[in-house]
Short mmCIF file of C-alpha atoms in Angstrom, two decimals:
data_model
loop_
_atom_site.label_atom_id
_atom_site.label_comp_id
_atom_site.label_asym_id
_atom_site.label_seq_id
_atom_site.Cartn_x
_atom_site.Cartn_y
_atom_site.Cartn_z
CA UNK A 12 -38.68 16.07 41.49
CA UNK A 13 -38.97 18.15 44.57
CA UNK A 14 -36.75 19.70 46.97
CA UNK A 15 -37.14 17.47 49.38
CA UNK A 16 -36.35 13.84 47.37
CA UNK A 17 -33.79 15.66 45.67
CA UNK A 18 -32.17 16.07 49.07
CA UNK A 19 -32.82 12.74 50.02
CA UNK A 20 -31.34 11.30 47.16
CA UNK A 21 -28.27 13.15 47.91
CA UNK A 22 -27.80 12.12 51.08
CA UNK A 23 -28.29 8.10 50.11
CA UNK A 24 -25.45 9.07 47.57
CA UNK A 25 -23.42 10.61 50.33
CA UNK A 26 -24.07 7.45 52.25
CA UNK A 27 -23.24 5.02 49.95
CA UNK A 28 -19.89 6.34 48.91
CA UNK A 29 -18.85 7.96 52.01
CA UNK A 30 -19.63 4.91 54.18
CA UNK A 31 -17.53 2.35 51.96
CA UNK A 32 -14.27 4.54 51.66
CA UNK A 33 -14.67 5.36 55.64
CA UNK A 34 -14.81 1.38 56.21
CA UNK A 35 -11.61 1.46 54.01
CA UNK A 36 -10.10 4.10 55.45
CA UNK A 37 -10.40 3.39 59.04
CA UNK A 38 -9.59 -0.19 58.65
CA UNK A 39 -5.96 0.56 56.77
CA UNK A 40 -5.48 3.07 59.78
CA UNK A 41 -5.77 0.33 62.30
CA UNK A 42 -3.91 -2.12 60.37
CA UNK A 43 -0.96 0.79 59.73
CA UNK A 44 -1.33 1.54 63.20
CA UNK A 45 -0.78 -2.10 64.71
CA UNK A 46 2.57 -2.58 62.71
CA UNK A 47 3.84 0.91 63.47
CA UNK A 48 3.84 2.84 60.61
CA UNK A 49 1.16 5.28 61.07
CA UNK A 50 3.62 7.85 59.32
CA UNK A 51 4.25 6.24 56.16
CA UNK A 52 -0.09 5.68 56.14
CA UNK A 53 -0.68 9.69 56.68
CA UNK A 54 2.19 10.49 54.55
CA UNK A 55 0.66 8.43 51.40
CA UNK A 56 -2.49 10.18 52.30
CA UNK A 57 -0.98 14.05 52.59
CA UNK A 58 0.32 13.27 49.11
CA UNK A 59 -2.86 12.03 47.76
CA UNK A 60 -4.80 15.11 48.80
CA UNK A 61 -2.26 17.38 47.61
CA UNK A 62 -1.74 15.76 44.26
CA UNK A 63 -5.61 15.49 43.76
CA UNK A 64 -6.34 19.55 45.08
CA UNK A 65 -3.55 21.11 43.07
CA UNK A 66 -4.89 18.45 39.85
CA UNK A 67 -8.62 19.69 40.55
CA UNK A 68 -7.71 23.19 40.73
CA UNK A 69 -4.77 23.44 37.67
CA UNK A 70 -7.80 21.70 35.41
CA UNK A 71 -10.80 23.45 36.22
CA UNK A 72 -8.95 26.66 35.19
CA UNK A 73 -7.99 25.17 31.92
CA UNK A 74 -11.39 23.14 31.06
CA UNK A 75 -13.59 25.65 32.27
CA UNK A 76 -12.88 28.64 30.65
CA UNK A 77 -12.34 26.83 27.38
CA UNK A 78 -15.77 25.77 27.27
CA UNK A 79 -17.38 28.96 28.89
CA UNK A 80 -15.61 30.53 25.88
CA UNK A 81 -17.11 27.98 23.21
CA UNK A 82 -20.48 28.74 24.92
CA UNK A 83 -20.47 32.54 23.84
CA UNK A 84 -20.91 31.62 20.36
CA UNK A 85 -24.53 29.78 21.56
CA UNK A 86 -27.62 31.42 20.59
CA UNK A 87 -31.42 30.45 21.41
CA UNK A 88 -32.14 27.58 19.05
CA UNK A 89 -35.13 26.00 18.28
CA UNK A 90 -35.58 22.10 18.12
CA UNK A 91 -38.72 20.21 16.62
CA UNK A 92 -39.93 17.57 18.59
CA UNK A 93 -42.63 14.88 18.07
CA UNK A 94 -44.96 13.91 20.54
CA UNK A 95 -48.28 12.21 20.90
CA UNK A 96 -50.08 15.71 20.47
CA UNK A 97 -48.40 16.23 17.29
CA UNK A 98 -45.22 18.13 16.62
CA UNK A 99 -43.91 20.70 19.46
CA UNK A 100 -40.81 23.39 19.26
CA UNK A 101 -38.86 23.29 22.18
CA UNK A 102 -36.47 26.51 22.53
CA UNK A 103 -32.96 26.50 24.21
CA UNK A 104 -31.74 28.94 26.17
CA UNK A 105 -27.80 29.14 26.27
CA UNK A 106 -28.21 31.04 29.85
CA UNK A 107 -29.81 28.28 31.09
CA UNK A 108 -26.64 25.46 30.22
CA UNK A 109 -24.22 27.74 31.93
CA UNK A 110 -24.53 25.42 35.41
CA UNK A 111 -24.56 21.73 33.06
CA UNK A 112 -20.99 23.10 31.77
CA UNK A 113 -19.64 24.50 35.44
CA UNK A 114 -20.75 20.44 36.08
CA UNK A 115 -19.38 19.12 33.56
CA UNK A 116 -15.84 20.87 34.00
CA UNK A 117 -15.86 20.08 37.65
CA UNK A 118 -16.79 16.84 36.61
CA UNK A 119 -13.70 16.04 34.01
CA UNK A 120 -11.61 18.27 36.51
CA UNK A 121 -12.09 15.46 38.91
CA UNK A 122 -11.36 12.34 36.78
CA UNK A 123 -8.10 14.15 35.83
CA UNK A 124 -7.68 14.91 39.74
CA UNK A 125 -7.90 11.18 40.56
CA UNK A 126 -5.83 10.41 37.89
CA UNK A 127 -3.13 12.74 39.70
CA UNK A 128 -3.77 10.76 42.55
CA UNK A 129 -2.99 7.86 41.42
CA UNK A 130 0.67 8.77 40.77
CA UNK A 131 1.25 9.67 44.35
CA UNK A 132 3.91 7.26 44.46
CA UNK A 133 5.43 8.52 41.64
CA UNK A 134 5.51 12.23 43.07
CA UNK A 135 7.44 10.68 46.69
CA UNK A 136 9.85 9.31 44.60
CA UNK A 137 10.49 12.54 42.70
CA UNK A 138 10.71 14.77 45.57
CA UNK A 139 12.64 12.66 48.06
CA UNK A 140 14.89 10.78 45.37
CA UNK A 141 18.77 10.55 45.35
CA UNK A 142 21.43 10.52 43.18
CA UNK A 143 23.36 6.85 42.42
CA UNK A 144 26.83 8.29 41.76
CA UNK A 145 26.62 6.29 38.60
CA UNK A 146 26.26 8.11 35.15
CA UNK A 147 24.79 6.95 32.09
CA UNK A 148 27.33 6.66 29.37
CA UNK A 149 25.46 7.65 26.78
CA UNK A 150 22.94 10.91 27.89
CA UNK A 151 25.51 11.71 30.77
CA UNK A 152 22.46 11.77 33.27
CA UNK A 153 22.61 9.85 36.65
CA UNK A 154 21.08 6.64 37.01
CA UNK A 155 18.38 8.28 39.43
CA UNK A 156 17.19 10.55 37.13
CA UNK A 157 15.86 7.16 35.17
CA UNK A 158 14.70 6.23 38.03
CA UNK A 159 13.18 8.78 40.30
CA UNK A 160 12.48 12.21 37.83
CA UNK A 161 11.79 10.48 34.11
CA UNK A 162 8.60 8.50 35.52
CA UNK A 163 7.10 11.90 37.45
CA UNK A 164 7.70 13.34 34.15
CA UNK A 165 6.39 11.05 31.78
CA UNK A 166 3.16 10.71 34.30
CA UNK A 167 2.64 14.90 33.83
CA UNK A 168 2.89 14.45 29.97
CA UNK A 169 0.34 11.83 29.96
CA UNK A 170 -1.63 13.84 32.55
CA UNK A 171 -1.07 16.77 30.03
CA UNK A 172 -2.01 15.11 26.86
CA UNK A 173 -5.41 13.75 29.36
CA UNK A 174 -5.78 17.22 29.48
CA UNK A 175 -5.62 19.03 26.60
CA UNK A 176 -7.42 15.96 24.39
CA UNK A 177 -10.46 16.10 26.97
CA UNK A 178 -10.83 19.65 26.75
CA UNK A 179 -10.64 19.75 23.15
CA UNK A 180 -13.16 16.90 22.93
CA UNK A 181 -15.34 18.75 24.88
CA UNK A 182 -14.88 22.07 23.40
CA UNK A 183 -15.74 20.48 19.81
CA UNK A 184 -18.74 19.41 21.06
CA UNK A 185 -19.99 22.85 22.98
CA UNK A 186 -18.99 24.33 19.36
CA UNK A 187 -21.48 21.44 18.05
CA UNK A 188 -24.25 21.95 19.73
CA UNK A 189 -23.97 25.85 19.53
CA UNK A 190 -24.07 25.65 15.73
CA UNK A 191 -20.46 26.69 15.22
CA UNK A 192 -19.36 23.70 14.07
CA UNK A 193 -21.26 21.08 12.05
CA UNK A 194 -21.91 20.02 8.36
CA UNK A 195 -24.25 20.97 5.99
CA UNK A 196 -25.37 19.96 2.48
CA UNK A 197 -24.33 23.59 1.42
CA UNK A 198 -21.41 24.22 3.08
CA UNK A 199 -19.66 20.92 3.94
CA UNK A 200 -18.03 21.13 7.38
CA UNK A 201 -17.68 24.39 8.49
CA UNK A 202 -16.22 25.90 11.46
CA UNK A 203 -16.97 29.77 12.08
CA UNK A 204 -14.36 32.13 12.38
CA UNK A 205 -14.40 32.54 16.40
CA UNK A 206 -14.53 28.74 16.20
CA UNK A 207 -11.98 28.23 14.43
CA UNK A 208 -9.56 30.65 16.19
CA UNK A 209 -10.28 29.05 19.52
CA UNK A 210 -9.84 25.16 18.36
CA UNK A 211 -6.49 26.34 17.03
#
């Protein structure tokens, strides 16, 4: 594929999602804006941005370097492939997968983002919430802590869990493809040592 159509095929992407979410966008800004609460409209979106950025940015430094560091254990490895001229070996070069894993952390950094997102709801009514002056009897905590801080902190632990089990997925299966973990008729499952430390 060329230059050229690979540029054009960008910019029909660009078009095709940007265009939608502008329609979207631009007709909940009128409708906000006709009942008078332009505020609450940019507010939602200020906390949607910021919850999606600092997402984006706290995963990408955790995926990332996780798998850059499974990647050190690749070497150049040699695959046999059949074709119609007969059989071929097709070398890998580990150098040459370091952009497909940058893409694929920025990828999974930005489904955990949007899930972030999502809970921007959740977030107002953490920061802004109130106390009801009436305690439970049992814990001793105040009724808005049930209500206002235990959902912003069960979303984070399922945002953290999101996190940790993606990146370990993924990580198992750098490890996989580098040869540092797999079976074998000899050796079972095995894990080498560098593998091994890192996983734990």
């Amino acid at each position: 594929m060329t230059a050229s159509a690979r540029s054009v095929l960008v910019v029909l992407g660009a078009l095709l999602l940007g265009v939608p979410w502008f329609a979207t966008f631009y007709t909940d800004w009128l409708w906000f804006g006709e009942v008078g609460y332009q505020p609450v409209f940019v507010r939602t979106l200020a906390a949607q941005s910021t919850l999606f950025a600092v997402g984006f940015v706290i995963a990408l430094a955790i995926v990332a370097p996780n798998l850059l560091i499974a990647m050190r254990s690749a070497r150049r490895r040699e695959f046999v492939v059949v074709t119609p001229d007969g059989p071929r070996t097709v070398s890998v070069d580990p150098a040459r997968l370091t952009p497909t894993v940058w893409l694929a952390s920025i990828v999974a950094s930005a489904a955990c983002a949007s899930y972030a997102q999502s809970h921007w709801d959740t977030w107002l009514l953490f920061r802004n919430g109130t106390p009801f002056n009436a305690v439970d009897p049992v814990l001793g905590y105040d009724a808005g802590f049930y209500v206002f801080t235990l959902p912003f902190l069960q979303a984070l632990q399922r945002l953290g869990l999101l996190l940790a089990g993606g990146t370990l997925v993924a990580t198992v299966a750098v490890y996989v493809m580098a040869g540092a973990v797999g079976m074998s008729p000899r050796r079972g499952i095995y894990t080498d040592p560098p593998a091994s430390t890192h996983l734990a």
